[in-house]
Every structure is written in C-alpha cells, then in structure tokens.
Amino acid sequence: MNQYVTGAVIKELREKNKMTQLQLAEKLGVSDKTVSKWETAKGYPDITLLEPIAKVFRISVTELISGNTVQNTNVSANMLQSKFYVCPVCGNIIHSMGEAAVYCHGILLTPLEAEMTDEDHMVFIERVEDEYYVRIDHSMTKKHYISFAAAVSCDDIQMVKLYPEGNVGVRFKISGVKRIYFYCNRDGLFSIDPVKGIDDRESGYDDSQERRA
C-alpha cells in the first residue's frame, strides 16, 4: 500500500467528532503528546493503532488511510446509483450500490464516469420476447475489447463478463431495466437508455445499416 494515515486526517476526524487530543489519547491508550506529534507531522501512529483509530471514528481502516470518509446517501439501495470500478493492474471489476472506498492491488480506485455511446461504440438493441439482445459494434482483440456489460434497474443488476476474441452480444431480462452499461478497456465506461437503443417496433430492428443511418 502506497498510502498511510496522516496527522492532518486524524486532526480533521478528531475535530469533526468534537474530541480533544486528550480524549482521543485516552481512548487509544496513548498520551495526548503522542496525538499532538501525529497532528503536527512529527510522527505517525503505529500500524497496530490503525484499527483502533478507525473504530473510534466509526469508519473503516480503508477510509482512514485514504483520508476520504464515505457518506453513503443511497440508503434506499437503489441500483440506479450503481458505481463500477476496474483495477488497472488485474482488470478486476467491482460494483457498489453507492459511495465506497475501494482498493485493489494497493490502489485506491475511483468510480468510472459513464459517457454516452458514440460512433466508435455503437450499440444495437433488439427486443426478443422478454429479453433485450444487446450487440455492441466493437472489436474484440486481445488489446482492445469490451470487458463487461451490465443492465441496471431500480432493484436489480445483471452483469455479463466478456473476453477478448469472444462474442460481443449479450442478453438481459427486460424487466425494469433503465440503463445499460458496457466497459471498453481503452476508452472507459459507456451507457445507453435501452428505450433509445431500439426503434418503435416491438420486434426491434432487422437492418443494422438502417439503424446506423
């Protein structure tokens, strides 16, 4: 891990929790002079104290180290607030229903910002009975490919992992789907409203060239 808790973070959390240096010190079993040294950057807390410090402030060790406390307002567990994270080292895909402090391979991951689909990432959606058949017009080489696709409703998420040199068509149950996402390993996350991805006919589209036009 390339980060460590700083005295500035400890001071900010202490003041936010309306504690004196002495009160914090007593909870941790150290002296107030020790806390003062942390906050003035004259020393760092021992690694064994990270969990007790986090517990005192009612946050996770990850939040303590990153310096970013997570205030998750998604209390209704609405899947439409979904966030996706992709590790640049291993390609691990992580999903959360709201704010989170996510680490992989020692790296603090930031949530991906979805862009609207463009001419280089075209999506064709066909309605087939109770499913959306989603075809993404994109190469699937070993170096440039779509990594995953997901369909999100208010209370559900359907996610399909895709692989280089594999098929780029996926099927999702239509029920409640409000947004479809897919991730390009070079260009990032894209999204589309599935209703805008199909034409007015119940059967969807038949001619991809017509759809392009």
PDB file of C-alpha atoms in Angstrom:
ATOM      1  CA  MET A   1       0.000   0.000   0.000  1.00  0.00           C
ATOM      2  CA  ASN A   2       1.414   3.329  -1.023  1.00  0.00           C
ATOM      3  CA  GLN A   3      -0.552   5.483   1.438  1.00  0.00           C
ATOM      4  CA  TYR A   4      -0.586   5.911   5.207  1.00  0.00           C
ATOM      5  CA  VAL A   5      -2.763   7.855   7.585  1.00  0.00           C
ATOM      6  CA  THR A   6      -1.585  11.440   8.106  1.00  0.00           C
ATOM      7  CA  GLY A   7      -1.816  13.670  11.137  1.00  0.00           C
ATOM      8  CA  ALA A   8      -3.986  16.099   9.175  1.00  0.00           C
ATOM      9  CA  VAL A   9      -6.574  13.362   8.644  1.00  0.00           C
ATOM     10  CA  ILE A  10      -6.521  12.413  12.324  1.00  0.00           C
ATOM     11  CA  LYS A  11      -6.949  16.050  13.343  1.00  0.00           C
ATOM     12  CA  GLU A  12      -9.818  16.569  10.932  1.00  0.00           C
ATOM     13  CA  LEU A  13     -11.621  13.463  12.172  1.00  0.00           C
ATOM     14  CA  ARG A  14     -10.950  14.339  15.818  1.00  0.00           C
ATOM     15  CA  GLU A  15     -12.376  17.837  15.432  1.00  0.00           C
ATOM     16  CA  LYS A  16     -15.304  16.522  13.401  1.00  0.00           C
ATOM     17  CA  ASN A  17     -16.102  14.193  16.302  1.00  0.00           C
ATOM     18  CA  LYS A  18     -15.662  17.052  18.800  1.00  0.00           C
ATOM     19  CA  MET A  19     -12.849  15.349  20.694  1.00  0.00           C
ATOM     20  CA  THR A  20      -9.840  16.879  22.398  1.00  0.00           C
ATOM     21  CA  GLN A  21      -6.396  15.393  21.893  1.00  0.00           C
ATOM     22  CA  LEU A  22      -6.578  14.088  25.466  1.00  0.00           C
ATOM     23  CA  GLN A  23      -9.931  12.372  24.896  1.00  0.00           C
ATOM     24  CA  LEU A  24      -8.649  10.656  21.756  1.00  0.00           C
ATOM     25  CA  ALA A  25      -5.444   9.668  23.521  1.00  0.00           C
ATOM     26  CA  GLU A  26      -7.353   8.067  26.396  1.00  0.00           C
ATOM     27  CA  LYS A  27      -9.463   6.004  24.006  1.00  0.00           C
ATOM     28  CA  LEU A  28      -6.317   4.748  22.257  1.00  0.00           C
ATOM     29  CA  GLY A  29      -4.186   4.201  25.357  1.00  0.00           C
ATOM     30  CA  VAL A  30      -1.533   6.750  24.363  1.00  0.00           C
ATOM     31  CA  SER A  31      -0.581  10.201  25.668  1.00  0.00           C
ATOM     32  CA  ASP A  32      -2.012  13.458  24.390  1.00  0.00           C
ATOM     33  CA  LYS A  33       1.568  14.440  23.461  1.00  0.00           C
ATOM     34  CA  THR A  34       1.656  11.442  21.113  1.00  0.00           C
ATOM     35  CA  VAL A  35      -1.550  12.586  19.408  1.00  0.00           C
ATOM     36  CA  SER A  36      -0.085  16.088  19.140  1.00  0.00           C
ATOM     37  CA  LYS A  37       3.004  14.674  17.437  1.00  0.00           C
ATOM     38  CA  TRP A  38       0.819  12.864  14.893  1.00  0.00           C
ATOM     39  CA  GLU A  39      -1.155  16.008  14.105  1.00  0.00           C
ATOM     40  CA  THR A  40       1.952  18.161  13.708  1.00  0.00           C
ATOM     41  CA  ALA A  41       3.614  15.610  11.403  1.00  0.00           C
ATOM     42  CA  LYS A  42       6.352  14.833  13.925  1.00  0.00           C
ATOM     43  CA  GLY A  43       5.389  11.193  13.994  1.00  0.00           C
ATOM     44  CA  TYR A  44       2.964   8.560  12.742  1.00  0.00           C
ATOM     45  CA  PRO A  45       0.719   6.173  14.638  1.00  0.00           C
ATOM     46  CA  ASP A  46       1.969   2.608  14.870  1.00  0.00           C
ATOM     47  CA  ILE A  47       0.307   0.298  12.356  1.00  0.00           C
ATOM     48  CA  THR A  48      -1.289  -1.635  15.227  1.00  0.00           C
ATOM     49  CA  LEU A  49      -3.246   1.515  16.118  1.00  0.00           C
ATOM     50  CA  LEU A  50      -4.911   1.927  12.713  1.00  0.00           C
ATOM     51  CA  GLU A  51      -7.861  -0.317  13.528  1.00  0.00           C
ATOM     52  CA  PRO A  52      -8.461   1.250  16.998  1.00  0.00           C
ATOM     53  CA  ILE A  53      -8.277   4.766  15.489  1.00  0.00           C
ATOM     54  CA  ALA A  54     -10.750   3.814  12.754  1.00  0.00           C
ATOM     55  CA  LYS A  55     -13.045   2.258  15.366  1.00  0.00           C
ATOM     56  CA  VAL A  56     -13.006   5.425  17.483  1.00  0.00           C
ATOM     57  CA  PHE A  57     -14.083   7.499  14.482  1.00  0.00           C
ATOM     58  CA  ARG A  58     -16.575   4.833  13.311  1.00  0.00           C
ATOM     59  CA  ILE A  59     -15.010   4.452   9.872  1.00  0.00           C
ATOM     60  CA  SER A  60     -13.112   1.705   8.070  1.00  0.00           C
ATOM     61  CA  VAL A  61      -9.319   1.428   8.016  1.00  0.00           C
ATOM     62  CA  THR A  62      -9.504   1.957   4.247  1.00  0.00           C
ATOM     63  CA  GLU A  63     -11.326   5.264   4.743  1.00  0.00           C
ATOM     64  CA  LEU A  64      -8.833   6.285   7.422  1.00  0.00           C
ATOM     65  CA  ILE A  65      -5.838   5.639   5.167  1.00  0.00           C
ATOM     66  CA  SER A  66      -7.397   7.225   2.080  1.00  0.00           C
ATOM     67  CA  GLY A  67      -8.464  10.307   4.020  1.00  0.00           C
ATOM     68  CA  ASN A  68     -11.912  10.105   2.430  1.00  0.00           C
ATOM     69  CA  THR A  69     -14.796   9.157   4.681  1.00  0.00           C
ATOM     70  CA  VAL A  70     -17.681   7.629   2.796  1.00  0.00           C
ATOM     71  CA  GLN A  71     -21.072   9.222   3.309  1.00  0.00           C
ATOM     72  CA  ASN A  72     -23.390   6.794   1.539  1.00  0.00           C
ATOM     73  CA  THR A  73     -26.717   8.515   0.953  1.00  0.00           C
ATOM     74  CA  ASN A  74     -28.023   5.590  -1.073  1.00  0.00           C
ATOM     75  CA  VAL A  75     -29.974   4.291   1.913  1.00  0.00           C
ATOM     76  CA  SER A  76     -32.821   3.052  -0.289  1.00  0.00           C
ATOM     77  CA  ALA A  77     -30.375   0.657  -2.007  1.00  0.00           C
ATOM     78  CA  ASN A  78     -31.353   1.961  -5.420  1.00  0.00           C
ATOM     79  CA  MET A  79     -29.365   0.094  -8.050  1.00  0.00           C
ATOM     80  CA  LEU A  80     -29.625   3.107 -10.344  1.00  0.00           C
ATOM     81  CA  GLN A  81     -26.961   4.662  -8.112  1.00  0.00           C
ATOM     82  CA  SER A  82     -24.597   1.843  -9.096  1.00  0.00           C
ATOM     83  CA  LYS A  83     -20.905   2.577  -9.430  1.00  0.00           C
ATOM     84  CA  PHE A  84     -18.334   0.483 -11.273  1.00  0.00           C
ATOM     85  CA  TYR A  85     -14.620   0.180 -10.573  1.00  0.00           C
ATOM     86  CA  VAL A  86     -11.962  -1.531 -12.713  1.00  0.00           C
ATOM     87  CA  CYS A  87      -8.482  -2.322 -11.408  1.00  0.00           C
ATOM     88  CA  PRO A  88      -5.799  -1.191 -13.911  1.00  0.00           C
ATOM     89  CA  VAL A  89      -3.462  -3.937 -12.701  1.00  0.00           C
ATOM     90  CA  CYS A  90      -5.566  -7.095 -12.828  1.00  0.00           C
ATOM     91  CA  GLY A  91      -8.739  -5.942 -14.581  1.00  0.00           C
ATOM     92  CA  ASN A  92     -10.884  -6.874 -11.575  1.00  0.00           C
ATOM     93  CA  ILE A  93     -14.427  -5.479 -11.880  1.00  0.00           C
ATOM     94  CA  ILE A  94     -16.063  -4.225  -8.691  1.00  0.00           C
ATOM     95  CA  HIS A  95     -19.638  -2.984  -8.300  1.00  0.00           C
ATOM     96  CA  SER A  96     -21.145  -0.934  -5.484  1.00  0.00           C
ATOM     97  CA  MET A  97     -24.645   0.456  -4.923  1.00  0.00           C
ATOM     98  CA  GLY A  98     -23.315   3.811  -3.758  1.00  0.00           C
ATOM     99  CA  GLU A  99     -20.231   5.534  -2.401  1.00  0.00           C
ATOM    100  CA  ALA A 100     -17.401   3.233  -1.331  1.00  0.00           C
ATOM    101  CA  ALA A 101     -13.668   3.241  -0.666  1.00  0.00           C
ATOM    102  CA  VAL A 102     -12.419   0.516  -2.993  1.00  0.00           C
ATOM    103  CA  TYR A 103      -8.852  -0.790  -3.148  1.00  0.00           C
ATOM    104  CA  CYS A 104      -7.323  -3.409  -5.426  1.00  0.00           C
ATOM    105  CA  HIS A 105      -3.610  -4.241  -5.588  1.00  0.00           C
ATOM    106  CA  GLY A 106      -2.967  -1.396  -3.158  1.00  0.00           C
ATOM    107  CA  ILE A 107      -4.535   1.185  -5.462  1.00  0.00           C
ATOM    108  CA  LEU A 108      -7.465   3.367  -4.422  1.00  0.00           C
ATOM    109  CA  LEU A 109      -9.896   3.001  -7.315  1.00  0.00           C
ATOM    110  CA  THR A 110     -12.139   5.820  -8.457  1.00  0.00           C
ATOM    111  CA  PRO A 111     -15.639   5.121  -9.790  1.00  0.00           C
ATOM    112  CA  LEU A 112     -15.920   5.134 -13.563  1.00  0.00           C
ATOM    113  CA  GLU A 113     -17.807   8.017 -15.153  1.00  0.00           C
ATOM    114  CA  ALA A 114     -20.141   6.725 -17.858  1.00  0.00           C
ATOM    115  CA  GLU A 115     -20.197   8.514 -21.210  1.00  0.00           C
ATOM    116  CA  MET A 116     -22.942   8.324 -23.802  1.00  0.00           C
ATOM    117  CA  THR A 117     -22.323   5.854 -26.608  1.00  0.00           C
ATOM    118  CA  ASP A 118     -20.647   7.288 -29.713  1.00  0.00           C
ATOM    119  CA  GLU A 119     -19.825   6.286 -33.290  1.00  0.00           C
ATOM    120  CA  ASP A 120     -16.896   4.188 -32.100  1.00  0.00           C
ATOM    121  CA  HIS A 121     -19.003   2.391 -29.513  1.00  0.00           C
ATOM    122  CA  MET A 122     -22.328   1.760 -31.193  1.00  0.00           C
ATOM    123  CA  VAL A 123     -24.965  -0.365 -29.523  1.00  0.00           C
ATOM    124  CA  PHE A 124     -27.809  -2.183 -31.233  1.00  0.00           C
ATOM    125  CA  ILE A 125     -30.624  -3.400 -29.006  1.00  0.00           C
ATOM    126  CA  GLU A 126     -33.280  -5.839 -30.115  1.00  0.00           C
ATOM    127  CA  ARG A 127     -36.323  -6.767 -28.077  1.00  0.00           C
ATOM    128  CA  VAL A 128     -36.901 -10.519 -28.217  1.00  0.00           C
ATOM    129  CA  GLU A 129     -39.891 -11.607 -26.134  1.00  0.00           C
ATOM    130  CA  ASP A 130     -38.923 -10.797 -22.511  1.00  0.00           C
ATOM    131  CA  GLU A 131     -35.249 -10.063 -23.238  1.00  0.00           C
ATOM    132  CA  TYR A 132     -33.035  -7.362 -24.688  1.00  0.00           C
ATOM    133  CA  TYR A 133     -30.463  -8.700 -27.101  1.00  0.00           C
ATOM    134  CA  VAL A 134     -27.597  -6.187 -26.963  1.00  0.00           C
ATOM    135  CA  ARG A 135     -24.954  -6.175 -29.676  1.00  0.00           C
ATOM    136  CA  ILE A 136     -22.004  -3.809 -29.381  1.00  0.00           C
ATOM    137  CA  ASP A 137     -20.267  -2.847 -32.624  1.00  0.00           C
ATOM    138  CA  HIS A 138     -16.717  -3.127 -31.334  1.00  0.00           C
ATOM    139  CA  SER A 139     -13.526  -5.084 -31.933  1.00  0.00           C
ATOM    140  CA  MET A 140     -12.701  -7.893 -29.525  1.00  0.00           C
ATOM    141  CA  THR A 141      -8.942  -8.254 -29.944  1.00  0.00           C
ATOM    142  CA  LYS A 142      -6.531  -9.145 -27.149  1.00  0.00           C
ATOM    143  CA  LYS A 143      -5.525  -5.493 -26.808  1.00  0.00           C
ATOM    144  CA  HIS A 144      -8.835  -3.724 -27.434  1.00  0.00           C
ATOM    145  CA  TYR A 145     -12.104  -5.220 -26.245  1.00  0.00           C
ATOM    146  CA  ILE A 146     -15.297  -4.826 -24.229  1.00  0.00           C
ATOM    147  CA  SER A 147     -14.682  -6.144 -20.715  1.00  0.00           C
ATOM    148  CA  PHE A 148     -18.227  -6.347 -19.351  1.00  0.00           C
ATOM    149  CA  ALA A 149     -21.814  -5.296 -19.953  1.00  0.00           C
ATOM    150  CA  ALA A 150     -24.496  -4.652 -17.352  1.00  0.00           C
ATOM    151  CA  ALA A 151     -28.208  -3.885 -17.257  1.00  0.00           C
ATOM    152  CA  VAL A 152     -29.468  -1.943 -14.243  1.00  0.00           C
ATOM    153  CA  SER A 153     -32.958  -1.496 -12.853  1.00  0.00           C
ATOM    154  CA  CYS A 154     -34.092   0.091  -9.582  1.00  0.00           C
ATOM    155  CA  ASP A 155     -33.631  -3.122  -7.606  1.00  0.00           C
ATOM    156  CA  ASP A 156     -31.508  -5.415  -9.743  1.00  0.00           C
ATOM    157  CA  ILE A 157     -28.335  -5.623 -11.795  1.00  0.00           C
ATOM    158  CA  GLN A 158     -27.457  -8.128 -14.491  1.00  0.00           C
ATOM    159  CA  MET A 159     -23.770  -8.283 -15.372  1.00  0.00           C
ATOM    160  CA  VAL A 160     -22.006 -10.312 -18.056  1.00  0.00           C
ATOM    161  CA  LYS A 161     -18.208 -10.677 -18.250  1.00  0.00           C
ATOM    162  CA  LEU A 162     -16.819 -10.528 -21.791  1.00  0.00           C
ATOM    163  CA  TYR A 163     -13.444 -11.702 -23.031  1.00  0.00           C
ATOM    164  CA  PRO A 164     -11.033 -10.829 -25.878  1.00  0.00           C
ATOM    165  CA  GLU A 165     -11.778 -12.681 -29.113  1.00  0.00           C
ATOM    166  CA  GLY A 166     -15.176 -13.630 -27.689  1.00  0.00           C
ATOM    167  CA  ASN A 167     -18.769 -12.830 -28.557  1.00  0.00           C
ATOM    168  CA  VAL A 168     -19.866  -9.228 -28.091  1.00  0.00           C
ATOM    169  CA  GLY A 169     -23.602  -9.957 -27.936  1.00  0.00           C
ATOM    170  CA  VAL A 170     -25.399 -10.368 -24.590  1.00  0.00           C
ATOM    171  CA  ARG A 171     -28.954 -10.958 -23.395  1.00  0.00           C
ATOM    172  CA  PHE A 172     -30.663  -9.278 -20.465  1.00  0.00           C
ATOM    173  CA  LYS A 173     -34.104  -9.776 -18.959  1.00  0.00           C
ATOM    174  CA  ILE A 174     -36.131  -6.669 -19.829  1.00  0.00           C
ATOM    175  CA  SER A 175     -37.986  -6.401 -16.510  1.00  0.00           C
ATOM    176  CA  GLY A 176     -37.391  -2.913 -15.092  1.00  0.00           C
ATOM    177  CA  VAL A 177     -34.124  -2.227 -16.959  1.00  0.00           C
ATOM    178  CA  LYS A 178     -33.447   1.516 -17.052  1.00  0.00           C
ATOM    179  CA  ARG A 179     -29.814   1.660 -18.108  1.00  0.00           C
ATOM    180  CA  ILE A 180     -27.325  -0.494 -19.971  1.00  0.00           C
ATOM    181  CA  TYR A 181     -23.585  -0.103 -19.381  1.00  0.00           C
ATOM    182  CA  PHE A 182     -20.524  -1.549 -21.044  1.00  0.00           C
ATOM    183  CA  TYR A 183     -16.807  -1.032 -20.493  1.00  0.00           C
ATOM    184  CA  CYS A 184     -14.126  -0.634 -23.160  1.00  0.00           C
ATOM    185  CA  ASN A 185     -10.653  -1.418 -21.814  1.00  0.00           C
ATOM    186  CA  ARG A 186      -9.208   1.581 -23.687  1.00  0.00           C
ATOM    187  CA  ASP A 187     -11.965   4.180 -23.692  1.00  0.00           C
ATOM    188  CA  GLY A 188     -13.805   3.555 -20.443  1.00  0.00           C
ATOM    189  CA  LEU A 189     -17.427   3.172 -19.414  1.00  0.00           C
ATOM    190  CA  PHE A 190     -20.380   3.888 -21.710  1.00  0.00           C
ATOM    191  CA  SER A 191     -24.122   3.817 -21.117  1.00  0.00           C
ATOM    192  CA  ILE A 192     -27.383   3.982 -23.021  1.00  0.00           C
ATOM    193  CA  ASP A 193     -31.085   4.136 -22.240  1.00  0.00           C
ATOM    194  CA  PRO A 194     -32.375   0.833 -23.673  1.00  0.00           C
ATOM    195  CA  VAL A 195     -35.565   2.504 -24.916  1.00  0.00           C
ATOM    196  CA  LYS A 196     -33.457   4.813 -27.076  1.00  0.00           C
ATOM    197  CA  GLY A 197     -31.464   1.838 -28.325  1.00  0.00           C
ATOM    198  CA  ILE A 198     -34.432   0.227 -30.056  1.00  0.00           C
ATOM    199  CA  ASP A 199     -36.884   1.614 -32.620  1.00  0.00           C
ATOM    200  CA  ASP A 200     -40.661   1.817 -32.239  1.00  0.00           C
ATOM    201  CA  ARG A 201     -41.387  -1.666 -33.494  1.00  0.00           C
ATOM    202  CA  GLU A 202     -41.975  -4.315 -30.845  1.00  0.00           C
ATOM    203  CA  SER A 203     -39.677  -6.674 -32.715  1.00  0.00           C
ATOM    204  CA  GLY A 204     -36.768  -4.247 -32.582  1.00  0.00           C
ATOM    205  CA  TYR A 205     -34.614  -3.787 -35.685  1.00  0.00           C
ATOM    206  CA  ASP A 206     -33.781  -6.019 -38.615  1.00  0.00           C
ATOM    207  CA  ASP A 207     -31.342  -3.951 -40.652  1.00  0.00           C
ATOM    208  CA  SER A 208     -28.205  -2.795 -38.860  1.00  0.00           C
ATOM    209  CA  GLN A 209     -27.315  -0.417 -41.713  1.00  0.00           C
ATOM    210  CA  GLU A 210     -30.710   1.236 -41.289  1.00  0.00           C
ATOM    211  CA  ARG A 211     -30.038   1.534 -37.572  1.00  0.00           C
ATOM    212  CA  ARG A 212     -26.682   3.158 -38.267  1.00  0.00           C
ATOM    213  CA  ALA A 213     -28.342   5.738 -40.519  1.00  0.00           C
TER     214      ALA A 213
END
